[in-house]
Amino acid sequence: MWNKLLNNFSIFEKKDAFVIQERHYSYAEVRQLAASMQYYILSLKTQNKTIGIYLNNDITTYCLMIASLCSDFCYVPLNPANPAERNLNIIDQAEIDVIFYSHLDAEMEIIQTSLKDKIIFKNASQFSLSSSELRVFETSLNKNAYILFTSGSTGIPKGVPITHKNLFAFINAFYALNINIDSSDRFLQMFDLTFDLSVISYLIPLFVGASVHTVSDNGMKYMQVYSVLEDEEITFAMMVPSMLSYLRPYFEDLKFEMLRYSFFCGEALYEDIIKEWAVCVPNAHIINIYGPTEGTVVCMAYECTPGITATKIYNGIISIGKAMQGTKLLIKKEDGTIAKPNEKGELCLSGPQITAGYLKNEEKNKEVFFFENNERYYKTGDICFIDSEGDFFYCGRTDHQVKIDGYRIELCEVEHHVRECCNHQGVVVLDRKNEKGSMFLHLFLENYLGNTEELSIALQAKLPDYMIPKVITNLASFPLNSNGKVDRKALRRMM
């Protein structure tokens, strides 16, 4: 697989590989810079062959990942937005041997001071184009290609190792969707590289000789996305649904006729906003995809282009479709039995894309992995059901199910009814305790211009009393996490 990537650096050497802050980098330049980095990486006498990359929106970051993938090394992205303490924990868990950085900030200085005698630090901006050739070194398919860290319930980040086998299975499954992409395409890359959706945005295009167009870290992200989509005539865009909420006020003025594929992932995708977005992208296939980090990027897909397919929805949320090539799915009910069509339960995944397990976390591995009919499955924590035609529907998170007055409530259902009552997209419902310890619901609205008292009255006609939010907070904008998703933890801290 990596040999195909290597061949493309020669076949398309004069074409743009990356466009970063209006600077164009050809496939030849990327190959030469990655070769210089590879030469240095291979010269290191490291024990674990694991490198940390202190991320930046620059060409050195992308070339380091390419050099690592081709060199039998494993890379670990480190987010500069993280506190130094969190990154130090990740460095320790992953047993990183060397850290590459291209900018020195206060957090990086803390890391260097803490580890100066233990690991190697290298300023990646010092690398120059090399006359040596980028090479592909043989590696075991079961060796880690990269490790991503996700939030842990204990406050300690969980490491998710993704092997070359996992990654190749994803790439093959993605191409099996029969997505018509080639070297003329221009891909939007809006994601932090600690978010695995970035793999679609930067790696998939390189396998077909296409170009990657990144979004600047400066300013309001949705405006940067808008500018790149328009100015660079993007043909393939992967976004989180929250991005549409920010672009929505401008929909009447937006027309991205060059966009051929508009993918969404990472959050529930609502039908009402997609109907409006479709007018902005008249020539695009709109596809809702699904997958946890533990399942290597994405493993389910559903086309929901208005006028092409009759969109299936549940509580206003568009279906997540069927399994991609190689993935097996089942839904387990609370009693441990397999759910029948239209019965809800926890979605479980199996197949070659599923990680071998969390890094050094046997307790969590025992909790979320199990065997069924000699197949190893991962419990996603997502509540779903399957319809009679084999399409799956996302209903919410197992940790978004709450009990109030003895009644089980799905927060997504309440959010759906709020959206219907106020015709507004920016809605989050959370549970909280009052001073007596009783549970109730707290509704957050984003830039809602209507009357909240009238909204409460309207909800009384749709919902029983225990499902009606007792507190409503209207915010100018919702906090977002580094992946561009609504940050529910930050909202909870506001309560």
PDB file of C-alpha atoms in Angstrom, residues 250-415:
ATOM      1  CA  TYR A 250     -24.957  32.502   5.224  1.00  0.00           C
ATOM      2  CA  PHE A 251     -26.595  29.651   3.297  1.00  0.00           C
ATOM      3  CA  GLU A 252     -28.556  32.014   1.038  1.00  0.00           C
ATOM      4  CA  ASP A 253     -25.294  33.497  -0.230  1.00  0.00           C
ATOM      5  CA  LEU A 254     -23.341  30.222  -0.511  1.00  0.00           C
ATOM      6  CA  LYS A 255     -23.012  28.243  -3.719  1.00  0.00           C
ATOM      7  CA  PHE A 256     -20.216  25.693  -3.952  1.00  0.00           C
ATOM      8  CA  GLU A 257     -20.884  24.299  -7.404  1.00  0.00           C
ATOM      9  CA  MET A 258     -17.467  22.639  -7.661  1.00  0.00           C
ATOM     10  CA  LEU A 259     -18.082  20.444  -4.604  1.00  0.00           C
ATOM     11  CA  ARG A 260     -18.740  16.844  -5.700  1.00  0.00           C
ATOM     12  CA  TYR A 261     -18.668  15.060  -2.332  1.00  0.00           C
ATOM     13  CA  SER A 262     -19.859  16.456   0.970  1.00  0.00           C
ATOM     14  CA  PHE A 263     -19.166  14.003   3.807  1.00  0.00           C
ATOM     15  CA  PHE A 264     -20.246  14.384   7.426  1.00  0.00           C
ATOM     16  CA  CYS A 265     -19.112  12.497  10.506  1.00  0.00           C
ATOM     17  CA  GLY A 266     -18.442  12.867  14.202  1.00  0.00           C
ATOM     18  CA  GLU A 267     -21.903  13.952  15.377  1.00  0.00           C
ATOM     19  CA  ALA A 268     -25.568  13.297  14.688  1.00  0.00           C
ATOM     20  CA  LEU A 269     -26.542  14.710  11.275  1.00  0.00           C
ATOM     21  CA  TYR A 270     -29.974  16.324  11.110  1.00  0.00           C
ATOM     22  CA  GLU A 271     -32.244  16.186   8.062  1.00  0.00           C
ATOM     23  CA  ASP A 272     -33.512  19.761   8.252  1.00  0.00           C
ATOM     24  CA  ILE A 273     -30.090  21.375   7.903  1.00  0.00           C
ATOM     25  CA  ILE A 274     -29.023  18.948   5.159  1.00  0.00           C
ATOM     26  CA  LYS A 275     -32.040  19.946   3.049  1.00  0.00           C
ATOM     27  CA  GLU A 276     -30.828  23.543   3.257  1.00  0.00           C
ATOM     28  CA  TRP A 277     -27.154  22.649   2.708  1.00  0.00           C
ATOM     29  CA  ALA A 278     -28.055  20.666  -0.418  1.00  0.00           C
ATOM     30  CA  VAL A 279     -29.105  23.924  -2.127  1.00  0.00           C
ATOM     31  CA  CYS A 280     -25.614  25.306  -1.475  1.00  0.00           C
ATOM     32  CA  VAL A 281     -23.936  22.232  -3.018  1.00  0.00           C
ATOM     33  CA  PRO A 282     -26.158  21.405  -6.026  1.00  0.00           C
ATOM     34  CA  ASN A 283     -23.627  19.033  -7.635  1.00  0.00           C
ATOM     35  CA  ALA A 284     -22.520  17.151  -4.522  1.00  0.00           C
ATOM     36  CA  HIS A 285     -23.275  13.714  -3.177  1.00  0.00           C
ATOM     37  CA  ILE A 286     -24.002  14.142   0.523  1.00  0.00           C
ATOM     38  CA  ILE A 287     -22.909  11.163   2.604  1.00  0.00           C
ATOM     39  CA  ASN A 288     -23.266  10.533   6.326  1.00  0.00           C
ATOM     40  CA  ILE A 289     -20.512   8.290   7.658  1.00  0.00           C
ATOM     41  CA  TYR A 290     -19.918   6.788  11.069  1.00  0.00           C
ATOM     42  CA  GLY A 291     -17.070   5.276  13.016  1.00  0.00           C
ATOM     43  CA  PRO A 292     -15.288   5.524  16.352  1.00  0.00           C
ATOM     44  CA  THR A 293     -11.530   6.013  16.648  1.00  0.00           C
ATOM     45  CA  GLU A 294     -11.361   2.384  17.798  1.00  0.00           C
ATOM     46  CA  GLY A 295     -12.767   1.341  14.411  1.00  0.00           C
ATOM     47  CA  THR A 296     -10.117   3.188  12.352  1.00  0.00           C
ATOM     48  CA  VAL A 297     -11.718   6.388  11.054  1.00  0.00           C
ATOM     49  CA  VAL A 298     -15.104   5.239   9.677  1.00  0.00           C
ATOM     50  CA  CYS A 299     -16.823   1.923   9.012  1.00  0.00           C
ATOM     51  CA  MET A 300     -20.432   2.790   8.020  1.00  0.00           C
ATOM     52  CA  ALA A 301     -21.917   5.005   5.311  1.00  0.00           C
ATOM     53  CA  TYR A 302     -25.268   6.309   4.109  1.00  0.00           C
ATOM     54  CA  GLU A 303     -25.953   8.588   1.142  1.00  0.00           C
ATOM     55  CA  CYS A 304     -28.542  11.207   2.000  1.00  0.00           C
ATOM     56  CA  THR A 305     -28.481  13.506  -1.023  1.00  0.00           C
ATOM     57  CA  PRO A 306     -31.962  15.084  -1.355  1.00  0.00           C
ATOM     58  CA  GLY A 307     -33.548  14.134  -4.657  1.00  0.00           C
ATOM     59  CA  ILE A 308     -31.314  11.077  -5.114  1.00  0.00           C
ATOM     60  CA  THR A 309     -32.297   9.025  -2.089  1.00  0.00           C
ATOM     61  CA  ALA A 310     -35.347   8.963   0.149  1.00  0.00           C
ATOM     62  CA  THR A 311     -33.608   9.924   3.380  1.00  0.00           C
ATOM     63  CA  LYS A 312     -34.326   7.756   6.393  1.00  0.00           C
ATOM     64  CA  ILE A 313     -34.461   9.532   9.748  1.00  0.00           C
ATOM     65  CA  TYR A 314     -35.118   8.890  13.436  1.00  0.00           C
ATOM     66  CA  ASN A 315     -35.814  11.833  15.752  1.00  0.00           C
ATOM     67  CA  GLY A 316     -34.716  14.041  12.875  1.00  0.00           C
ATOM     68  CA  ILE A 317     -31.319  12.304  12.717  1.00  0.00           C
ATOM     69  CA  ILE A 318     -30.228  10.831   9.386  1.00  0.00           C
ATOM     70  CA  SER A 319     -29.446   7.115   9.254  1.00  0.00           C
ATOM     71  CA  ILE A 320     -25.812   5.993   9.529  1.00  0.00           C
ATOM     72  CA  GLY A 321     -26.512   3.319   6.922  1.00  0.00           C
ATOM     73  CA  LYS A 322     -24.819  -0.043   6.543  1.00  0.00           C
ATOM     74  CA  ALA A 323     -21.392  -1.474   7.301  1.00  0.00           C
ATOM     75  CA  MET A 324     -18.533  -0.754   4.940  1.00  0.00           C
ATOM     76  CA  GLN A 325     -16.530  -3.619   3.434  1.00  0.00           C
ATOM     77  CA  GLY A 326     -15.117  -5.996   6.059  1.00  0.00           C
ATOM     78  CA  THR A 327     -17.009  -4.644   9.078  1.00  0.00           C
ATOM     79  CA  LYS A 328     -19.612  -6.701  10.923  1.00  0.00           C
ATOM     80  CA  LEU A 329     -22.294  -5.146  13.118  1.00  0.00           C
ATOM     81  CA  LEU A 330     -24.643  -6.273  15.844  1.00  0.00           C
ATOM     82  CA  ILE A 331     -26.774  -4.581  18.469  1.00  0.00           C
ATOM     83  CA  LYS A 332     -26.750  -5.877  22.045  1.00  0.00           C
ATOM     84  CA  LYS A 333     -29.640  -5.190  24.376  1.00  0.00           C
ATOM     85  CA  GLU A 334     -29.197  -4.524  28.087  1.00  0.00           C
ATOM     86  CA  ASP A 335     -29.903  -8.168  28.897  1.00  0.00           C
ATOM     87  CA  GLY A 336     -27.026  -9.265  26.645  1.00  0.00           C
ATOM     88  CA  THR A 337     -29.195 -10.684  23.859  1.00  0.00           C
ATOM     89  CA  ILE A 338     -28.907  -9.665  20.210  1.00  0.00           C
ATOM     90  CA  ALA A 339     -31.522  -7.092  19.223  1.00  0.00           C
ATOM     91  CA  LYS A 340     -34.040  -7.797  16.473  1.00  0.00           C
ATOM     92  CA  PRO A 341     -34.997  -5.177  13.866  1.00  0.00           C
ATOM     93  CA  ASN A 342     -36.357  -1.977  15.459  1.00  0.00           C
ATOM     94  CA  GLU A 343     -35.132  -2.987  18.934  1.00  0.00           C
ATOM     95  CA  LYS A 344     -32.648  -0.600  20.517  1.00  0.00           C
ATOM     96  CA  GLY A 345     -29.359  -1.560  22.049  1.00  0.00           C
ATOM     97  CA  GLU A 346     -25.639  -0.834  21.972  1.00  0.00           C
ATOM     98  CA  LEU A 347     -23.954  -0.919  18.570  1.00  0.00           C
ATOM     99  CA  CYS A 348     -20.994  -3.326  18.437  1.00  0.00           C
ATOM    100  CA  LEU A 349     -18.375  -3.568  15.676  1.00  0.00           C
ATOM    101  CA  SER A 350     -16.122  -6.358  14.450  1.00  0.00           C
ATOM    102  CA  GLY A 351     -13.641  -6.742  11.605  1.00  0.00           C
ATOM    103  CA  PRO A 352     -10.118  -5.874  10.450  1.00  0.00           C
ATOM    104  CA  GLN A 353     -10.504  -2.160  11.197  1.00  0.00           C
ATOM    105  CA  ILE A 354     -11.038  -2.687  14.941  1.00  0.00           C
ATOM    106  CA  THR A 355      -8.065  -1.809  17.167  1.00  0.00           C
ATOM    107  CA  ALA A 356      -6.367  -4.595  19.094  1.00  0.00           C
ATOM    108  CA  GLY A 357      -7.169  -2.724  22.300  1.00  0.00           C
ATOM    109  CA  TYR A 358      -6.361   0.331  24.360  1.00  0.00           C
ATOM    110  CA  LEU A 359      -2.721   0.972  25.160  1.00  0.00           C
ATOM    111  CA  LYS A 360      -1.743  -0.486  28.566  1.00  0.00           C
ATOM    112  CA  ASN A 361      -5.349  -0.520  29.747  1.00  0.00           C
ATOM    113  CA  GLU A 362      -6.475  -4.104  30.288  1.00  0.00           C
ATOM    114  CA  GLU A 363      -9.291  -3.063  32.594  1.00  0.00           C
ATOM    115  CA  LYS A 364     -10.914  -0.946  29.870  1.00  0.00           C
ATOM    116  CA  ASN A 365     -10.234  -3.609  27.240  1.00  0.00           C
ATOM    117  CA  LYS A 366     -12.146  -6.195  29.291  1.00  0.00           C
ATOM    118  CA  GLU A 367     -15.010  -3.719  29.606  1.00  0.00           C
ATOM    119  CA  VAL A 368     -15.495  -2.866  25.914  1.00  0.00           C
ATOM    120  CA  PHE A 369     -14.286  -5.912  23.928  1.00  0.00           C
ATOM    121  CA  PHE A 370     -16.050  -9.281  23.842  1.00  0.00           C
ATOM    122  CA  PHE A 371     -16.437 -12.384  21.672  1.00  0.00           C
ATOM    123  CA  GLU A 372     -19.637 -13.420  19.928  1.00  0.00           C
ATOM    124  CA  ASN A 373     -19.653 -16.499  17.650  1.00  0.00           C
ATOM    125  CA  ASN A 374     -15.837 -16.494  17.709  1.00  0.00           C
ATOM    126  CA  GLU A 375     -15.740 -12.896  16.435  1.00  0.00           C
ATOM    127  CA  ARG A 376     -14.144 -10.154  18.523  1.00  0.00           C
ATOM    128  CA  TYR A 377     -16.436  -7.117  18.938  1.00  0.00           C
ATOM    129  CA  TYR A 378     -16.034  -3.589  20.253  1.00  0.00           C
ATOM    130  CA  LYS A 379     -18.847  -1.919  22.213  1.00  0.00           C
ATOM    131  CA  THR A 380     -19.210   1.615  20.852  1.00  0.00           C
ATOM    132  CA  GLY A 381     -21.360   3.108  23.597  1.00  0.00           C
ATOM    133  CA  ASP A 382     -23.811   4.277  20.916  1.00  0.00           C
ATOM    134  CA  ILE A 383     -27.488   3.351  21.156  1.00  0.00           C
ATOM    135  CA  CYS A 384     -28.798   2.235  17.768  1.00  0.00           C
ATOM    136  CA  PHE A 385     -31.384   0.106  16.039  1.00  0.00           C
ATOM    137  CA  ILE A 386     -31.567  -1.533  12.630  1.00  0.00           C
ATOM    138  CA  ASP A 387     -34.622  -1.349  10.365  1.00  0.00           C
ATOM    139  CA  SER A 388     -36.080  -4.114   8.217  1.00  0.00           C
ATOM    140  CA  GLU A 389     -33.909  -3.049   5.251  1.00  0.00           C
ATOM    141  CA  GLY A 390     -30.647  -3.317   7.166  1.00  0.00           C
ATOM    142  CA  ASP A 391     -29.998   0.384   7.739  1.00  0.00           C
ATOM    143  CA  PHE A 392     -28.787   1.470  11.169  1.00  0.00           C
ATOM    144  CA  PHE A 393     -29.990   4.495  13.122  1.00  0.00           C
ATOM    145  CA  TYR A 394     -28.164   6.418  15.815  1.00  0.00           C
ATOM    146  CA  CYS A 395     -30.362   7.188  18.841  1.00  0.00           C
ATOM    147  CA  GLY A 396     -27.831   8.622  21.292  1.00  0.00           C
ATOM    148  CA  ARG A 397     -25.081   7.600  23.682  1.00  0.00           C
ATOM    149  CA  THR A 398     -25.414   5.078  26.461  1.00  0.00           C
ATOM    150  CA  ASP A 399     -24.053   7.830  28.724  1.00  0.00           C
ATOM    151  CA  HIS A 400     -26.727  10.204  27.351  1.00  0.00           C
ATOM    152  CA  GLN A 401     -29.487   8.013  28.747  1.00  0.00           C
ATOM    153  CA  VAL A 402     -30.709   9.365  32.060  1.00  0.00           C
ATOM    154  CA  LYS A 403     -33.412   8.537  34.576  1.00  0.00           C
ATOM    155  CA  ILE A 404     -35.712  11.240  35.908  1.00  0.00           C
ATOM    156  CA  ASP A 405     -38.531  10.411  38.301  1.00  0.00           C
ATOM    157  CA  GLY A 406     -37.846   6.754  37.496  1.00  0.00           C
ATOM    158  CA  TYR A 407     -38.352   7.233  33.753  1.00  0.00           C
ATOM    159  CA  ARG A 408     -35.566   6.459  31.292  1.00  0.00           C
ATOM    160  CA  ILE A 409     -34.974   9.385  28.916  1.00  0.00           C
ATOM    161  CA  GLU A 410     -32.852   9.673  25.779  1.00  0.00           C
ATOM    162  CA  LEU A 411     -31.480  13.210  25.666  1.00  0.00           C
ATOM    163  CA  CYS A 412     -31.420  13.096  21.858  1.00  0.00           C
ATOM    164  CA  GLU A 413     -35.187  12.616  21.830  1.00  0.00           C
ATOM    165  CA  VAL A 414     -35.719  15.729  23.958  1.00  0.00           C
ATOM    166  CA  GLU A 415     -33.327  17.668  21.700  1.00  0.00           C
TER     167      GLU A 415
END
